[in-house]
Amino acid sequence: MAEGGSNGRSTGRSSQGFGGESLLFLTDEQLRQGIEAMFFAYRGFTADPDRILAEMSYGRAHHRAIHFINRAPGTTVNNLLTILGVTKQSLNRVLRTLISDGLVESRVGVSDKRERHLHLTENGKALEAKLSDAQRARMRAAYKDAGPEAVQGFKKVLEAMMDADMRRAYVTLRETGS
Amino acid sequence: MAEGGSNGRSTGRSSQGFGGESLLFLTDEQLRQGIEAMFFAYRGFTADPDRILAEMSYGRAHHRAIHFINRAPGTTVNNLLTILGVTKQSLNRVLRTLISDGLVESRVGVSDKRERHLHLTENGKALEAKLSDAQRARMRAAYKDAGPEAVQGFKKVLEAMMDADMRRAYVTLRETGS
DNA sequence: CTTGGAATGTCAACATGGCTGACATAAACT
DNA sequence: AGTTTATGTCAGCCATGTTGACATTCCAAG
């Protein structure tokens, strides 16, 4: 990309010449750095929970489900699969193991009996806390390293990177939580 | 986590009381927001290339391989799997399809005949450019939205989030590239 | 009230891409 | 030369994504 990137140079700047404001910081090289930073950072981001999960033959999919069920107790399968961005069939397998392992409880809806409302059991909450603690520790260290200003920018760029519906989901969760 | 997070409150602040500096910004709630931001943003980050790849029955693994081969032409299988953080067997399957599809060329090493040096063919470069363009467009838009200050912070936090060896790899690539 | 379609969730079968194990070849070190 | 180490390939397993078929429930039209 740096040298072999065919038309890499052609999109090298988002504005030619002086362009008025500070748009000349968007070189392809800097964008590529951001791409690689996302890739490497995401590995670190998931590394600690992954290690814990591997010990109990669970995977990232289980972590995600547990996280968001804890986040919004009583959520339905349908809600959850929208948030997670997978098919209901894929989610269902993960939920099945979590339910049969006694980490998640599935309650038939009262107003609508087609729905299943999901809750963590005590064991489920314990695992959630363990996973979250590990992930938060890494995040806390990174935040501390980078400083509050950087954290603001970090979140701002990530938000801008989301698809519109995910940004909506993210904001909704944020408002619900805090 | 917000309410059921067992010991969530106990780690709610990284420093009690006034503590001297601005360390009180690290509440669990804010850390959780960062975690969810990473999750949702990563989906957006991979969404555009994923769509392109799906059309040609490739996956994210192919994209990653192509990206880093383009980034460091002539790299060996061993180098590549260190960067990618997967096993050689896993990488091998992806490389096999890319080679047989004529996107990647594998040349036996001259000084060490055990090694295979990897290069993109013209077709490989074309696909790389197509994928990169899509991903850079998203990144460019996010950068523009968030502004240069935010981008600085974004990279700073991501770097702090990486494992030490990945940070080294990242920095090396960065220096090589620019 | 009944009936037909839409919504929700479950089960089955398949594909991708992780993984470990076994192995071939080349290099390196006694 | 002979053992050990490094590199890469092949085979098979598992987690988790996918689509398709289906049961249950709800709702709206007749």
XYZ file of C-alpha atoms (C1' of nucleotides) in Angstrom:
416
model
C 0.000 0.000 0.000
C 2.713 2.433 0.948
C 4.472 1.960 -2.335
C 2.591 -0.688 -4.257
C -0.807 0.726 -3.534
C -1.615 1.413 -7.168
C -3.851 4.434 -6.863
C -2.793 4.978 -3.302
C -1.341 8.344 -4.032
C -4.282 9.498 -6.021
C -6.409 9.657 -2.901
C -3.486 10.726 -0.805
C -5.068 13.951 0.291
C -8.697 14.675 0.796
C -8.141 18.163 -0.513
C -5.555 19.465 -2.929
C -3.255 22.338 -2.300
C -4.032 24.462 0.695
C -7.765 23.865 0.673
C -8.683 26.333 3.349
C -8.750 24.397 6.636
C -6.709 21.624 8.200
C -7.771 18.826 5.894
C -4.291 18.001 4.767
C -3.712 15.659 7.680
C -5.610 12.851 5.987
C -2.879 11.168 4.011
C -3.369 7.544 3.002
C -0.385 6.682 5.151
C -2.043 8.111 8.229
C -5.290 6.369 7.420
C -3.422 3.112 7.046
C -1.839 3.632 10.431
C -5.265 4.051 11.914
C -6.432 0.852 10.244
C -3.509 -1.106 11.609
C -3.927 0.473 15.035
C -7.529 -0.751 15.096
C -6.441 -4.230 14.109
C -3.696 -4.587 16.697
C -5.626 -2.849 19.449
C -8.672 -5.039 18.992
C -6.498 -8.062 19.565
C -5.357 -6.615 22.880
C -8.893 -5.618 23.677
C -10.145 -9.200 23.471
C -7.016 -10.989 24.675
C -7.712 -11.088 28.409
C -11.325 -12.280 28.272
C -10.353 -14.750 25.563
C -7.857 -16.374 27.878
C -10.441 -16.777 30.615
C -13.046 -18.085 28.189
C -10.681 -20.622 26.672
C -10.284 -22.302 30.053
C -13.988 -23.070 30.175
C -14.378 -23.866 26.465
C -16.436 -20.795 25.750
C -15.678 -18.272 23.056
C -16.065 -14.620 22.288
C -19.640 -15.174 21.237
C -20.541 -16.258 24.764
C -18.823 -13.215 26.197
C -20.757 -10.859 23.971
C -24.072 -12.458 24.849
C -23.319 -12.357 28.567
C -22.190 -8.766 28.383
C -25.315 -7.444 26.769
C -27.722 -9.573 28.783
C -26.139 -8.171 31.905
C -26.308 -4.737 30.388
C -30.019 -4.933 29.638
C -31.596 -7.615 31.820
C -34.834 -9.000 30.453
C -33.915 -8.236 26.869
C -35.385 -10.502 24.219
C -33.565 -12.771 21.813
C -34.589 -10.466 19.019
C -33.168 -7.384 20.706
C -29.984 -9.181 21.430
C -29.344 -10.389 17.921
C -29.876 -6.905 16.569
C -27.251 -5.566 18.960
C -24.840 -8.397 18.264
C -25.303 -8.310 14.520
C -25.562 -12.067 14.032
C -28.388 -14.312 12.918
C -30.821 -15.646 15.469
C -29.728 -19.171 14.646
C -26.157 -18.357 15.479
C -27.101 -16.628 18.698
C -29.426 -19.447 19.600
C -26.677 -22.020 19.802
C -24.668 -19.853 22.162
C -27.710 -19.145 24.316
C -28.572 -22.834 24.437
C -25.219 -23.703 25.976
C -25.369 -20.791 28.399
C -28.860 -21.778 29.497
C -28.062 -25.460 29.899
C -24.935 -24.508 31.828
C -27.052 -22.456 34.192
C -25.555 -19.055 33.391
C -28.567 -17.592 31.646
C -32.265 -17.924 32.365
C -34.890 -17.681 29.619
C -38.384 -16.604 30.673
C -41.397 -16.758 28.386
C -42.861 -13.291 27.823
C -46.029 -12.343 29.669
C -47.666 -9.986 27.199
C -46.227 -11.812 24.207
C -45.588 -15.494 24.727
C -43.444 -15.750 21.608
C -40.737 -13.714 23.243
C -38.062 -15.041 25.558
C -36.694 -12.650 28.146
C -33.093 -13.262 29.133
C -31.494 -12.851 32.546
C -28.170 -13.822 34.071
C -28.232 -16.239 36.964
C -25.921 -15.742 39.933
C -23.317 -17.892 38.221
C -23.786 -15.912 35.054
C -23.245 -12.656 36.889
C -20.107 -14.039 38.466
C -18.620 -14.924 35.093
C -19.661 -11.592 33.667
C -17.892 -9.788 36.481
C -14.761 -11.854 35.981
C -14.643 -11.135 32.273
C -15.487 -7.474 32.663
C -12.897 -6.966 35.344
C -10.211 -8.331 33.064
C -11.295 -6.221 30.136
C -11.766 -3.083 32.203
C -8.322 -3.444 33.722
C -6.773 -3.266 30.283
C -8.995 -0.370 29.307
C -8.259 1.487 32.509
C -4.523 1.140 32.004
C -4.810 2.367 28.440
C -6.921 5.339 29.487
C -4.491 6.225 32.215
C -1.566 5.990 29.839
C -3.195 8.121 27.216
C -4.856 10.707 29.425
C -8.352 12.197 29.533
C -7.959 14.342 26.426
C -6.991 11.317 24.377
C -9.926 9.342 25.717
C -12.314 11.997 24.481
C -10.822 11.781 21.023
C -10.775 7.998 21.115
C -14.501 7.795 21.738
C -15.248 10.497 19.226
C -13.483 8.700 16.393
C -14.973 5.333 17.315
C -18.462 6.788 17.311
C -17.871 8.295 13.912
C -16.712 4.934 12.640
C -19.900 3.069 13.558
C -22.763 2.323 11.209
C -25.745 4.536 11.883
C -27.891 1.870 13.539
C -25.044 0.741 15.748
C -24.407 4.325 16.790
C -28.051 4.512 17.789
C -27.771 1.290 19.784
C -24.583 2.528 21.393
C -26.067 5.843 22.425
C -29.200 4.187 23.766
C -27.168 1.828 25.902
C -25.032 4.712 27.086
C -28.050 6.695 28.202
C -29.624 3.689 29.856
C -26.483 2.893 31.760
C -25.245 6.148 33.171
C -22.591 -4.410 34.772
C -24.070 -1.006 35.511
C -26.143 -2.321 38.340
C -25.559 -6.043 38.599
C -21.809 -5.842 38.339
C -21.173 -7.322 41.771
C -17.981 -5.571 42.708
C -18.493 -3.020 39.997
C -18.659 -0.140 42.381
C -15.640 -1.233 44.314
C -13.445 -0.434 41.352
C -15.578 2.498 40.393
C -12.841 5.030 40.802
C -9.184 4.556 40.373
C -8.556 7.043 43.157
C -10.718 7.969 46.083
C -11.706 11.446 47.126
C -9.930 14.244 45.367
C -6.685 12.362 44.868
C -4.661 15.209 43.482
C -4.948 14.941 39.675
C -7.675 14.135 37.212
C -7.926 10.417 37.842
C -11.564 10.509 38.774
C -12.627 10.191 35.174
C -12.139 6.439 35.198
C -15.494 5.212 36.409
C -16.569 1.699 35.506
C -19.391 3.195 33.535
C -17.021 5.157 31.358
C -14.807 2.146 30.883
C -17.823 0.122 29.849
C -18.712 2.783 27.305
C -15.254 2.481 25.868
C -15.611 -1.277 25.655
C -18.899 -1.031 23.817
C -17.544 1.682 21.565
C -14.730 -0.648 20.535
C -17.180 -3.430 19.845
C -19.553 -1.409 17.693
C -16.818 0.534 15.941
C -14.933 -2.599 14.969
C -18.050 -3.838 13.236
C -18.173 -0.675 11.187
C -14.462 -0.890 10.580
C -14.734 -4.288 8.914
C -18.170 -3.907 7.353
C -17.183 -2.461 3.978
C -14.357 -4.859 3.125
C -16.495 -7.730 4.407
C -19.173 -6.920 1.871
C -16.664 -6.929 -0.974
C -15.059 -10.140 0.227
C -18.371 -11.942 0.592
C -19.026 -11.479 -3.119
C -15.934 -13.473 -3.985
C -16.275 -16.015 -1.169
C -13.278 -14.756 0.708
C -13.243 -13.771 4.357
C -11.582 -11.395 6.726
C -8.621 -13.725 7.010
C -7.844 -13.239 3.327
C -8.078 -9.498 3.704
C -5.610 -9.458 6.577
C -3.133 -11.607 4.702
C -3.391 -9.475 1.594
C -3.040 -6.286 3.586
C 0.182 -7.250 5.295
C 1.743 -8.921 2.265
C 1.157 -5.696 0.404
C 2.524 -3.784 3.332
C 5.755 -5.769 3.492
C 6.360 -7.452 0.130
C 8.644 -10.464 0.321
C 7.723 -11.216 3.901
C 7.901 -14.850 4.968
C 5.080 -17.051 6.177
C 6.653 -16.976 9.618
C 6.735 -13.180 9.771
C 3.193 -12.985 8.607
C 1.758 -15.350 11.157
C 3.492 -13.476 13.952
C 1.872 -10.254 12.799
C -1.515 -11.860 12.299
C -1.450 -13.777 15.552
C -2.736 -17.043 14.121
C -1.154 -20.439 13.705
C 0.803 -21.269 10.594
C -1.699 -23.989 9.764
C -4.534 -21.507 9.816
C -2.647 -19.011 7.734
C -1.578 -21.727 5.350
C -5.095 -22.529 4.272
C -5.772 -18.906 3.451
C -2.499 -18.547 1.576
C -3.174 -21.734 -0.359
C -6.400 -20.366 -1.776
C -4.861 -16.978 -2.503
C -1.937 -18.608 -4.305
C -4.081 -20.988 -6.321
C -6.371 -18.094 -7.232
C -3.365 -16.195 -8.522
C -3.484 -13.306 -6.074
C -0.338 -14.170 -4.159
C 2.982 -15.539 -5.328
C 5.176 -17.704 -3.095
C 8.900 -17.745 -3.865
C 11.344 -20.152 -2.278
C 13.997 -18.306 -0.278
C 17.465 -17.929 -1.750
C 19.613 -17.885 1.381
C 17.253 -20.162 3.283
C 15.294 -22.554 1.125
C 12.875 -23.397 3.924
C 11.383 -19.947 3.740
C 8.669 -18.832 1.353
C 8.647 -15.178 0.381
C 5.235 -13.758 -0.374
C 4.292 -11.170 -2.977
C 1.039 -9.900 -4.411
C 0.429 -10.444 -8.115
C -1.183 -7.726 -10.195
C -4.588 -9.203 -9.450
C -3.694 -9.345 -5.798
C -2.719 -5.703 -5.800
C -5.959 -4.805 -7.487
C -8.021 -6.530 -4.827
C -5.906 -5.004 -2.094
C -6.525 -1.558 -3.483
C -10.242 -2.177 -3.734
C -10.471 -3.350 -0.127
C -8.210 -0.626 1.189
C -10.099 2.075 -0.627
C -13.344 0.978 0.990
C -11.821 0.801 4.434
C -9.942 4.071 4.087
C -13.081 5.870 2.953
C -14.792 4.959 6.192
C -11.740 5.899 8.202
C -11.348 9.196 6.386
C -14.961 10.116 7.053
C -14.592 9.265 10.718
C -11.392 11.275 10.992
C -13.005 14.234 9.311
C -16.017 14.033 11.582
C -13.967 13.826 14.713
C -11.216 16.279 13.850
C -7.420 16.160 14.107
C -7.284 16.502 17.879
C -9.546 13.511 18.325
C -7.485 11.458 15.895
C -4.385 12.029 18.001
C -6.210 10.770 21.066
C -7.704 7.881 19.167
C -4.306 6.568 18.141
C -2.849 7.179 21.551
C -5.454 5.083 23.333
C -5.302 2.314 20.750
C -1.548 2.095 21.087
C -1.852 1.872 24.837
C -4.347 -0.936 24.446
C -2.064 -3.189 22.404
C 0.000 -6.027 23.794
C 3.662 -5.124 23.974
C 4.771 -7.248 21.005
C 1.947 -5.964 18.847
C 2.886 -2.407 19.727
C 6.382 -3.200 18.571
C 5.094 -4.678 15.328
C 2.828 -1.685 14.842
C 5.600 0.824 15.379
C 7.949 -1.056 13.093
C 5.387 -1.092 10.321
C 4.701 2.568 10.887
C 8.336 3.480 10.544
C 8.768 1.271 7.514
C 5.794 2.791 5.801
C 6.084 6.492 6.238
C -64.665 -16.524 14.990
C -61.751 -18.061 11.788
C -58.173 -17.875 8.823
C -53.895 -16.296 6.741
C -49.838 -13.823 7.210
C -46.136 -11.837 10.143
C -43.158 -12.226 14.122
C -40.428 -14.921 17.314
C -37.717 -18.536 18.396
C -35.721 -23.586 17.725
C -33.577 -27.378 15.144
C -30.606 -29.097 11.279
C -27.082 -28.859 7.962
C -23.280 -26.447 5.893
C -18.956 -23.140 5.368
C -15.189 -20.347 7.241
C -11.426 -20.040 9.879
C -9.583 -20.769 14.295
C -6.930 -24.944 16.609
C -3.599 -29.350 17.470
C -1.070 -33.209 15.564
C 1.851 -35.505 12.174
C 5.112 -34.900 8.894
C 8.699 -33.381 5.045
C 12.483 -30.622 4.156
C 16.303 -27.549 5.095
C 19.505 -25.566 8.268
C 22.343 -25.576 12.321
C 24.886 -27.463 15.981
C 27.426 -30.709 18.021
C 27.409 -37.928 10.003
C 23.601 -37.456 13.311
C 20.688 -35.084 16.235
C 18.142 -30.970 17.001
C 15.790 -26.929 15.444
C 13.195 -24.104 12.117
C 9.964 -23.616 8.378
C 6.193 -24.834 5.947
C 2.307 -28.338 4.318
C -1.460 -31.685 4.916
C -5.333 -33.670 7.652
C -8.836 -33.464 10.831
C -11.460 -31.184 14.876
C -14.152 -27.367 16.961
C -16.383 -22.735 17.415
C -19.327 -19.829 15.261
C -20.915 -17.692 11.298
C -24.549 -18.754 7.460
C -29.367 -20.375 5.111
C -33.445 -23.364 5.166
C -37.367 -25.620 7.369
C -40.490 -25.443 10.953
C -43.497 -24.680 15.465
C -45.747 -21.357 18.146
C -47.995 -17.139 18.917
C -49.987 -12.857 17.652
C -52.715 -9.813 14.888
C -55.545 -8.156 11.305
C -59.043 -8.990 7.485
C -63.035 -11.109 6.332
